[in-house]
mmCIF file of C-alpha atoms and ligand atoms in Angstrom:
data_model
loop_
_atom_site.group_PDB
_atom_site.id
_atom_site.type_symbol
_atom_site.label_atom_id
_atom_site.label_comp_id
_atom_site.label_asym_id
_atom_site.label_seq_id
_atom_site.Cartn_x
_atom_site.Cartn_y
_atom_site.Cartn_z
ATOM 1 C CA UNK K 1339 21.913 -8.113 -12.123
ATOM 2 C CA UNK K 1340 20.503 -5.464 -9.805
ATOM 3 C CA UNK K 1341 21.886 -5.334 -6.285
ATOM 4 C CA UNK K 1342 17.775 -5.328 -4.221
ATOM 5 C CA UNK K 1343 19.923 -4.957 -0.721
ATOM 6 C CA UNK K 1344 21.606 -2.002 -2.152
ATOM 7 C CA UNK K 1345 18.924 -0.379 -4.107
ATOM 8 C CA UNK K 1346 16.336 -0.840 -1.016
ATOM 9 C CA UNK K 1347 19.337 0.335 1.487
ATOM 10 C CA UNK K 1348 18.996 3.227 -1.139
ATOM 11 C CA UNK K 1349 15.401 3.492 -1.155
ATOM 12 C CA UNK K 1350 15.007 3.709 2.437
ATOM 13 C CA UNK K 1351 17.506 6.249 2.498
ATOM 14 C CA UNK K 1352 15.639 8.441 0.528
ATOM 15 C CA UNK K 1353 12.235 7.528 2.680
ATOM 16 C CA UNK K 1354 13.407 8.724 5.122
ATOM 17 C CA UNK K 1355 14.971 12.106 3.904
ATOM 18 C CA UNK K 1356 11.587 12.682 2.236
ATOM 19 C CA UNK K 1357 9.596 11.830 5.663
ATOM 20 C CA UNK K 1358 11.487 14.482 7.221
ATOM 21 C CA UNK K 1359 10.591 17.061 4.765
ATOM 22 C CA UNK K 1360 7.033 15.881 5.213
ATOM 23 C CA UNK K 1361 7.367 16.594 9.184
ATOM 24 C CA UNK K 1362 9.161 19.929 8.005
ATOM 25 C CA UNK K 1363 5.947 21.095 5.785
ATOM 26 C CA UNK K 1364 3.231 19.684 8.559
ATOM 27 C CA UNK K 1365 4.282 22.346 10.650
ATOM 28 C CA UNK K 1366 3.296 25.053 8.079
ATOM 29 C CA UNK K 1367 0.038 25.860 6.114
ATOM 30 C CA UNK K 1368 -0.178 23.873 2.976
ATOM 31 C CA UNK K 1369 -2.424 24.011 -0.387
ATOM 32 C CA UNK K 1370 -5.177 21.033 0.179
ATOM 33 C CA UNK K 1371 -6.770 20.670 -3.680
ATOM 34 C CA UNK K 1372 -10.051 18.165 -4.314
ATOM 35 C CA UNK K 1373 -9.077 16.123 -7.480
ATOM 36 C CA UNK K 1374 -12.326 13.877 -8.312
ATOM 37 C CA UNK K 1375 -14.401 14.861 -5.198
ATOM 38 C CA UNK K 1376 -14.118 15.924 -1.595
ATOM 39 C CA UNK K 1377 -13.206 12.657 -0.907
ATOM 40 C CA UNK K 1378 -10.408 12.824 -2.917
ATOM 41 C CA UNK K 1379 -7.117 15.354 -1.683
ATOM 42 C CA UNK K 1380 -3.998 15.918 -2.791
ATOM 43 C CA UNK K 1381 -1.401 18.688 -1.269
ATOM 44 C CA UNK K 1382 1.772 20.213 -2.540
ATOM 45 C CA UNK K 1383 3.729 18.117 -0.259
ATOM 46 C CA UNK K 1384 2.353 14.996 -2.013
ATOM 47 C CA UNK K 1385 3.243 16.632 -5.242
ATOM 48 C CA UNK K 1386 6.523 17.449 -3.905
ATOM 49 C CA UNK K 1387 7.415 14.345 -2.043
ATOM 50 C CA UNK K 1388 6.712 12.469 -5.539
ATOM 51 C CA UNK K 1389 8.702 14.883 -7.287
ATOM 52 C CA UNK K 1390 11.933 14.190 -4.660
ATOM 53 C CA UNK K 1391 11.664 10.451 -5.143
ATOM 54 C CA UNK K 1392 11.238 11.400 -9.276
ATOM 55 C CA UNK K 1393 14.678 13.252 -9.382
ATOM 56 C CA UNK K 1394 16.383 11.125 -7.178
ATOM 57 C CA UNK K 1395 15.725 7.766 -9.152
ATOM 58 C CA UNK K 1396 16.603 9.160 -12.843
ATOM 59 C CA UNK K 1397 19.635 10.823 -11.397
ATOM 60 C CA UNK K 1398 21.028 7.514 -9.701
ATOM 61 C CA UNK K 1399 19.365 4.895 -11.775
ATOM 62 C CA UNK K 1400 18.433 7.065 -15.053
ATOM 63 C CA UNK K 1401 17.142 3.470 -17.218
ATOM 64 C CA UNK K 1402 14.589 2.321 -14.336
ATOM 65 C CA UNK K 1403 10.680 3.585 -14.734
ATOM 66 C CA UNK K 1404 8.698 4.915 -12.181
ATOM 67 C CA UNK K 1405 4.762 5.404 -11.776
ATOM 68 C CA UNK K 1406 3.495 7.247 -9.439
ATOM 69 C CA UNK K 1407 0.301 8.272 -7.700
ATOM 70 C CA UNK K 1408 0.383 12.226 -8.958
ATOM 71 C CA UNK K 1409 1.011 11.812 -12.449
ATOM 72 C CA UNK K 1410 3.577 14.561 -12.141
ATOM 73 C CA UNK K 1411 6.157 12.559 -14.138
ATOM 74 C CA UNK K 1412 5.652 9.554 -16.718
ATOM 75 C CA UNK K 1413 2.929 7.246 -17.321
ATOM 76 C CA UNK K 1414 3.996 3.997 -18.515
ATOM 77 C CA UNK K 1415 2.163 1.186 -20.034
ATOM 78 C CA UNK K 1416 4.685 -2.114 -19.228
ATOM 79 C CA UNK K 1417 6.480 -3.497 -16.395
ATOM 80 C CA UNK K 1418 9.614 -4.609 -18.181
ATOM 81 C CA UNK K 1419 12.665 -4.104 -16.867
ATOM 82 C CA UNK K 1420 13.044 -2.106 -13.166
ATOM 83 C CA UNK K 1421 10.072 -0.095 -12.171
ATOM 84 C CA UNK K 1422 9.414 2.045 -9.161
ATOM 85 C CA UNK K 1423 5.771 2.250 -7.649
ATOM 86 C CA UNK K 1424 5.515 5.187 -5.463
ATOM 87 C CA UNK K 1425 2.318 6.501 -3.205
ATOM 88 C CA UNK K 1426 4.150 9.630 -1.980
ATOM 89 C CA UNK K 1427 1.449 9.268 0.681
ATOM 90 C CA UNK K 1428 -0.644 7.038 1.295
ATOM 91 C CA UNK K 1429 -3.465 8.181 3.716
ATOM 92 C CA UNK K 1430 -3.849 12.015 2.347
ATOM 93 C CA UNK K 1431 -6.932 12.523 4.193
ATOM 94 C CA UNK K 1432 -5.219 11.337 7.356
ATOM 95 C CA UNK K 1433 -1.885 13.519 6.309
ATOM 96 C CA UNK K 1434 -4.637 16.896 6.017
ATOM 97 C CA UNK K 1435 -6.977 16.062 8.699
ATOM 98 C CA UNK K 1436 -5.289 13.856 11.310
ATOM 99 C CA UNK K 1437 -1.566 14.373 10.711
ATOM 100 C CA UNK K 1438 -0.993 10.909 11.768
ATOM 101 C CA UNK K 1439 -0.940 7.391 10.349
ATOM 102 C CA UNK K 1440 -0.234 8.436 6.772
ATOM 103 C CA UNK K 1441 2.609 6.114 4.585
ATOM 104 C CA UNK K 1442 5.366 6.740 1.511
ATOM 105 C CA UNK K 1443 4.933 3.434 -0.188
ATOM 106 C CA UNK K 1444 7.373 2.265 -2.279
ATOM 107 C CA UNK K 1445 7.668 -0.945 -4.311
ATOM 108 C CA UNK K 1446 10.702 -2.221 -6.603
ATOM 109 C CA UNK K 1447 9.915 -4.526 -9.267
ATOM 110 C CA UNK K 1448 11.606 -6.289 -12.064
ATOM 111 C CA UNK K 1449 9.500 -7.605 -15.177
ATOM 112 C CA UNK K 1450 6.580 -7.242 -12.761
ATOM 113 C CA UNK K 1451 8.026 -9.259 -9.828
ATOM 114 C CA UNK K 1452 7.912 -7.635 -6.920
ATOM 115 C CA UNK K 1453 12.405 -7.202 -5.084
ATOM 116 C CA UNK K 1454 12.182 -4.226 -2.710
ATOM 117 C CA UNK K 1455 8.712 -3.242 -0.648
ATOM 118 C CA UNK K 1456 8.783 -0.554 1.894
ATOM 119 C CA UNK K 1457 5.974 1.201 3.758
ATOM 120 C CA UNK K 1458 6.523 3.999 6.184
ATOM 121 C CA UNK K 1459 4.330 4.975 8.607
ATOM 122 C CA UNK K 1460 5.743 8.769 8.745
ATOM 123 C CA UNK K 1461 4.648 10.067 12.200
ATOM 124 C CA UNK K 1462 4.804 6.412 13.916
ATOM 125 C CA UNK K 1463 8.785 6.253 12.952
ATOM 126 C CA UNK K 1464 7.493 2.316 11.852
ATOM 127 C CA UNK K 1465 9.370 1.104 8.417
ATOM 128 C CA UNK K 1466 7.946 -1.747 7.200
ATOM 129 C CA UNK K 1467 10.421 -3.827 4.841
ATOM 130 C CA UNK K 1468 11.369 -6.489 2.701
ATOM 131 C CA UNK K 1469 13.784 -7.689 -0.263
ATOM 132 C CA UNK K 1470 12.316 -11.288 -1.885
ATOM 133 C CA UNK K 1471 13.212 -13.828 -0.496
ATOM 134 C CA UNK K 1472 15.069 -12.419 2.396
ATOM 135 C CA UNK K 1473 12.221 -11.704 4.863
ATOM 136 C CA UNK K 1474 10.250 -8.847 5.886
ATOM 137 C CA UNK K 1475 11.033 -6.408 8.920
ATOM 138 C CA UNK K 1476 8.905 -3.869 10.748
ATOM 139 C CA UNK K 1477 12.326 -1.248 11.767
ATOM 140 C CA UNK K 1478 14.284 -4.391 13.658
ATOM 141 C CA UNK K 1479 12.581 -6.799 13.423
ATOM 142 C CA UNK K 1480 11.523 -9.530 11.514
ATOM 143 C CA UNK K 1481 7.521 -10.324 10.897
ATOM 144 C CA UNK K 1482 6.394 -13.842 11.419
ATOM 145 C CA UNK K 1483 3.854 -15.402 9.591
ATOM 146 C CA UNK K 1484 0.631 -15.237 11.692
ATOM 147 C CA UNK K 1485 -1.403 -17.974 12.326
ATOM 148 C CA UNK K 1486 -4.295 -18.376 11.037
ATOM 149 C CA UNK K 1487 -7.985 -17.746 12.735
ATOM 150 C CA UNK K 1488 -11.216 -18.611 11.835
ATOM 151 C CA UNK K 1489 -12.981 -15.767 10.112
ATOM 152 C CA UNK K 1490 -15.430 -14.885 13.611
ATOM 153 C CA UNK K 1491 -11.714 -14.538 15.805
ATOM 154 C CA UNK K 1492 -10.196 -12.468 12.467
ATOM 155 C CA UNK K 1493 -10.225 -8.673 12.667
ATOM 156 C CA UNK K 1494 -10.087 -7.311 8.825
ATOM 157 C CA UNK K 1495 -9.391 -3.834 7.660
ATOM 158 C CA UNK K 1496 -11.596 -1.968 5.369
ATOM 159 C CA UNK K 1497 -13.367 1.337 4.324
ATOM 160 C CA UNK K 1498 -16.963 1.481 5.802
ATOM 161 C CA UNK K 1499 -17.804 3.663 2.639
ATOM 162 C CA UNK K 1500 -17.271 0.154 0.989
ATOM 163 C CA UNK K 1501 -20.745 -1.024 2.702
ATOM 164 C CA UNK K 1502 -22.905 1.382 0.864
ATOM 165 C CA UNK K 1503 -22.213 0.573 -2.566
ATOM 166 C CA UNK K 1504 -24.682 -1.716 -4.157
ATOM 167 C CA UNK K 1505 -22.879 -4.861 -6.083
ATOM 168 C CA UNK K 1506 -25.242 -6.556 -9.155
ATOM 169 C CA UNK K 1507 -28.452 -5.842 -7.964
ATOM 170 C CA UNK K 1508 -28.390 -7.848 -4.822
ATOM 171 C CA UNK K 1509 -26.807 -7.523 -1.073
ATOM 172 C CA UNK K 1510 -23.623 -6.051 -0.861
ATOM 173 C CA UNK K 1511 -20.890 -9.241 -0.536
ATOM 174 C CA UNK K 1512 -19.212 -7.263 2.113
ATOM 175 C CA UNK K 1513 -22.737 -6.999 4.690
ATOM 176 C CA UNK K 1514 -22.022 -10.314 4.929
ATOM 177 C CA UNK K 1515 -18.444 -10.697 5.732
ATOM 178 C CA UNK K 1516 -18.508 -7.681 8.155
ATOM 179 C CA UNK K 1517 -21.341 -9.545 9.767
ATOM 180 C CA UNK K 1518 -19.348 -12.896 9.794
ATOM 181 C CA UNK K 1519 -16.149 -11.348 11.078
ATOM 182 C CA UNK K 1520 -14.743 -10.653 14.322
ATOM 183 C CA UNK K 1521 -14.330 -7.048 14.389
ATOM 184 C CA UNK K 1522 -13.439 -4.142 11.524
ATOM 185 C CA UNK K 1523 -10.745 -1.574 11.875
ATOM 186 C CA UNK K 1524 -10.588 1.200 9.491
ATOM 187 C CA UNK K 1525 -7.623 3.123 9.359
ATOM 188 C CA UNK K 1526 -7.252 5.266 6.132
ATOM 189 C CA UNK K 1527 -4.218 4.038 4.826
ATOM 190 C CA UNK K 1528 -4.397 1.073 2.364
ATOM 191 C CA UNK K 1529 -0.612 0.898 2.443
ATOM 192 C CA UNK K 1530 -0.365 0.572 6.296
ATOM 193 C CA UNK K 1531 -3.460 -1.736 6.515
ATOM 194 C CA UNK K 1532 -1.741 -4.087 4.297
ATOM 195 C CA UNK K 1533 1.195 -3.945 6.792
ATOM 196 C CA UNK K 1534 -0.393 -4.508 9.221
ATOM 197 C CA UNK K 1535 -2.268 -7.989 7.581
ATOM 198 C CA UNK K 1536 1.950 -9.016 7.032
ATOM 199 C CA UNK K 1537 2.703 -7.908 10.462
ATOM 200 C CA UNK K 1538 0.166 -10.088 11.943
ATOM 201 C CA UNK K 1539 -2.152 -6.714 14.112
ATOM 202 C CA UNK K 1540 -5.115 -7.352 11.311
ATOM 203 C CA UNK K 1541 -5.935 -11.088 9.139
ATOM 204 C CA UNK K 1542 -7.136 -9.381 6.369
ATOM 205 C CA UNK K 1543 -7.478 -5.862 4.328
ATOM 206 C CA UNK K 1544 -10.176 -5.699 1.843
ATOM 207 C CA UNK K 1545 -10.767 -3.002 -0.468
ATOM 208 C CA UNK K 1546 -13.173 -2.644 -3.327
ATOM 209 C CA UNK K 1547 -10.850 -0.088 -5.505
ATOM 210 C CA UNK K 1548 -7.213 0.760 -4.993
ATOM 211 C CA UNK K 1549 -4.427 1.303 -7.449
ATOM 212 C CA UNK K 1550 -0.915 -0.031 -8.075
ATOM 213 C CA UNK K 1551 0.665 2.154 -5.825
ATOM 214 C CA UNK K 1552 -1.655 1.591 -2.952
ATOM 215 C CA UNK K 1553 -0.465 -1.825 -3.094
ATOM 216 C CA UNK K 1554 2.355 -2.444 -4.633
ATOM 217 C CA UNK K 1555 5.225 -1.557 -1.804
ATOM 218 C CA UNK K 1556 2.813 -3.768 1.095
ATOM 219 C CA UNK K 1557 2.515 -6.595 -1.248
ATOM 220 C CA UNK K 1558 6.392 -7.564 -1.493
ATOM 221 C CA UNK K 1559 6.205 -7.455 2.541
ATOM 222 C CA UNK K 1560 2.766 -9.834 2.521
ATOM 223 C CA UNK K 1561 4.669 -11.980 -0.207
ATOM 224 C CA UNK K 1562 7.762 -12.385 2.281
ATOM 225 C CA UNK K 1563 5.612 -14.055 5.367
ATOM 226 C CA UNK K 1564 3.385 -16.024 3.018
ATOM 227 C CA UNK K 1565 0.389 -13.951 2.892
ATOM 228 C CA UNK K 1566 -1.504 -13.531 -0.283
ATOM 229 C CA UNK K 1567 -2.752 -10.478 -2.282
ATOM 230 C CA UNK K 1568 -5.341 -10.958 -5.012
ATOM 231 C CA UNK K 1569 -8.375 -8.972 -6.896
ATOM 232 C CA UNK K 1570 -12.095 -9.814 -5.155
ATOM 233 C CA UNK K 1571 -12.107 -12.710 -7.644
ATOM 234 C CA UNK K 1572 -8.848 -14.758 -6.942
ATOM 235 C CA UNK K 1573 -6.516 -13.214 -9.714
ATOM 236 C CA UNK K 1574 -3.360 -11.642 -9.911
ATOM 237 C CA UNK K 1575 -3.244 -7.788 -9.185
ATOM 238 C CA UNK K 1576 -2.002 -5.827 -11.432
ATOM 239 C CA UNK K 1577 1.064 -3.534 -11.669
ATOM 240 C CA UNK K 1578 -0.897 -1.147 -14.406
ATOM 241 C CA UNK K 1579 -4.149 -0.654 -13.592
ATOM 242 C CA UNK K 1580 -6.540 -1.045 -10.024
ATOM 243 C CA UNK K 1581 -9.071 -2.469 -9.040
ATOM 244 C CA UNK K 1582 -10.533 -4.714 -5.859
ATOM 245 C CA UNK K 1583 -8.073 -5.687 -3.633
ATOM 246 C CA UNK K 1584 -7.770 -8.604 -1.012
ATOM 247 C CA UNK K 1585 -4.804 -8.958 1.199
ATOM 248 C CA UNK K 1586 -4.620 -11.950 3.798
ATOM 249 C CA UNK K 1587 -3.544 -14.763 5.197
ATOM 250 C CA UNK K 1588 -3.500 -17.671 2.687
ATOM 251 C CA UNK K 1589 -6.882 -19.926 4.214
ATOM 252 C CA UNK K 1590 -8.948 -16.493 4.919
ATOM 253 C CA UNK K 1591 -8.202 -15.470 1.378
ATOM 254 C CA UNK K 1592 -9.589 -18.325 -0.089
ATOM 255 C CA UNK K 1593 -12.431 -17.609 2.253
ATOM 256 C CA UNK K 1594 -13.068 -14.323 1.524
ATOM 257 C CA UNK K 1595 -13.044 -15.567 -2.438
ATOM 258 C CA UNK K 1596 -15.380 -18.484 -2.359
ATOM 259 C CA UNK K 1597 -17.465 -17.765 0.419
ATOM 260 C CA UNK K 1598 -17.833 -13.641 -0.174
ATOM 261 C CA UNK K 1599 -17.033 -11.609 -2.534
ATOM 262 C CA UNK K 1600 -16.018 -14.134 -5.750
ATOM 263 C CA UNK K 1601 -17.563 -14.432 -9.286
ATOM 264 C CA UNK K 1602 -20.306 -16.928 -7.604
ATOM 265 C CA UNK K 1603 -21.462 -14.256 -4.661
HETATM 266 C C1 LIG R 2487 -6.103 6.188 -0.331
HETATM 267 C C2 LIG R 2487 -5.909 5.491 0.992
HETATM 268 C C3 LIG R 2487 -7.237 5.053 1.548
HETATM 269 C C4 LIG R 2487 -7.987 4.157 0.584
HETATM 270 C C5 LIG R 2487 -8.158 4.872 -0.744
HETATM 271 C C6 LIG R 2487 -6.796 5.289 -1.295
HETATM 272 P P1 LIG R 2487 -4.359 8.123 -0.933
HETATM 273 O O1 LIG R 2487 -4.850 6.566 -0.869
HETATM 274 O O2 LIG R 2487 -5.086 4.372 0.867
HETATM 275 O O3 LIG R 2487 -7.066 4.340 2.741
HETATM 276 O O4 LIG R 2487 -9.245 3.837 1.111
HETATM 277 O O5 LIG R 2487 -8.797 4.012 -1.656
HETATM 278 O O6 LIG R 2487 -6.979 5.971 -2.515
HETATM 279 O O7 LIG R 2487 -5.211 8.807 -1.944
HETATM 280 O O8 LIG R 2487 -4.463 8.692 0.414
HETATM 281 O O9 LIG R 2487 -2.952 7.950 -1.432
HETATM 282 CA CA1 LIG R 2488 -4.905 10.040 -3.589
HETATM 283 CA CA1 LIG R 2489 -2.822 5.712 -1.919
HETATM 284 CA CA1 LIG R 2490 -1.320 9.104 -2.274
#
């Protein structure tokens, strides 16, 4: 049986020697590349930083799997056994353009259940963390379970680009809950949004396409203070492939589902 406080006192370890090579490159030029669009960067330290967490887990653990966002490695097509999900960084755009509030993600799972979650807000020294079952810790200390609001006192994270796209050939689902919402906060980071939704400073994150490693290191943490993750329609996300994403507190997610953006909407 794996040893999760071990392997994420191990994991950590390594997030942070790979933040501070991150700070290390920031102060240098680096090579920005489109992939699928302008929208849509990737740098050599994202490539690199993937590559560090690559060669450290097959040295020290060589039978445990690992997907990652750059595809440098392996591509795998099952979640048996130990798998690591890595976003080298989440927040790219932020990393190029802001240099701020960009994340290494990491989650641990065994046969698809997520053990170790970490997200690590690079520049804000803020490591978000949990183990199942054993809580979930922004640095010190522990997060709390936030209470929950009514949707017009709940702020909720998502992408304004997410407003423009049309959904079955009627109003966009997401007008609606914008409109029905206290506030939205957008901050570039999917990883650190969802965070933020287990560390109580947003009630929800909504997103209409993120992948596994987007979410899978913030949903161990949103699992730990009994907040729920699940696609636009109520099910499961998956560990293989993406797709819409809500992350919130248990009532508002239920909300969100019926009332917004489910099969019936
Ligand atoms: C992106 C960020 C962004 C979200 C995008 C993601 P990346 O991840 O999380 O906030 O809106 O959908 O792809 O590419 O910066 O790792
Ligand atoms: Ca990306
Ligand atoms: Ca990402
Ligand atoms: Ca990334």
């Amino acid at each position: 049986m794996a040893d999760w406080n071990e392997l994420g006192r191990v994991a950590r370890d390594w997030t942070y020697e790979a933040a501070d090579e991150i700070k290390r490159a920031l102060a240098n030029p680096f090579k920005v590349e489109a992939k699928s669009g302008p929208d849509d960067l990737v740098t050599e330290v994202d490539k690199n930083t993937e590559a560090f967490f690559y060669k450290k887990i097959k040295e020290a653990y060589p039978d445990h799997l690992f997907l990652g966002e750059e595809g440098t490695v392996e591509k795998i097509n099952h979640t048996d056994g130990i798998v690591w999900i890595i976003d080298p960084i989440d927040g790219t755009m932020n990393f190029v353009h802001q240099k701020i509030k960009f994340a290494i993600s990491i989650g641990i799972y065994e046969d698809g259940i997520g053990k170790v979650g970490i997200v690590y807000d690079v520049m804000a020294d803020e490591l978000f963390y949990a183990v199942q079952g054993q809580g979930a810790f922004v640095n010190e200390v522990e997060l709390v379970a936030g209470k929950e609001r009514p949707l017009d006192e709940s702020i909720i994270g998502l992408n304004a680009r997410w407003l423009t796209e049309t959904h079955h050939s009627h109003a966009n689902p997401l007008t609606a809950l914008v409109r029905d919402s206290r506030s939205i906060r957008s901050y570039g980071s999917a990883a650190i949004e969802m965070a933020y939704v287990a560390a109580d400073r947003l009630d929800a994150y909504v997103s209409v396409n993120l992948s596994p490693w987007d979410y899978a290191g913030a949903s161990v943490l949103l699992e730990e203070v009994g907040c729920r993750t699940s696609s636009f329609t109520g099910k499961k996300l998956s560990l293989l492939e993406g797709g819409t994403v809500i992350a919130a507190k248990p009532a508002l997610q239920r909300e969100i589902v019926s009332a917004y953006v489910g099969e019936e909407n």
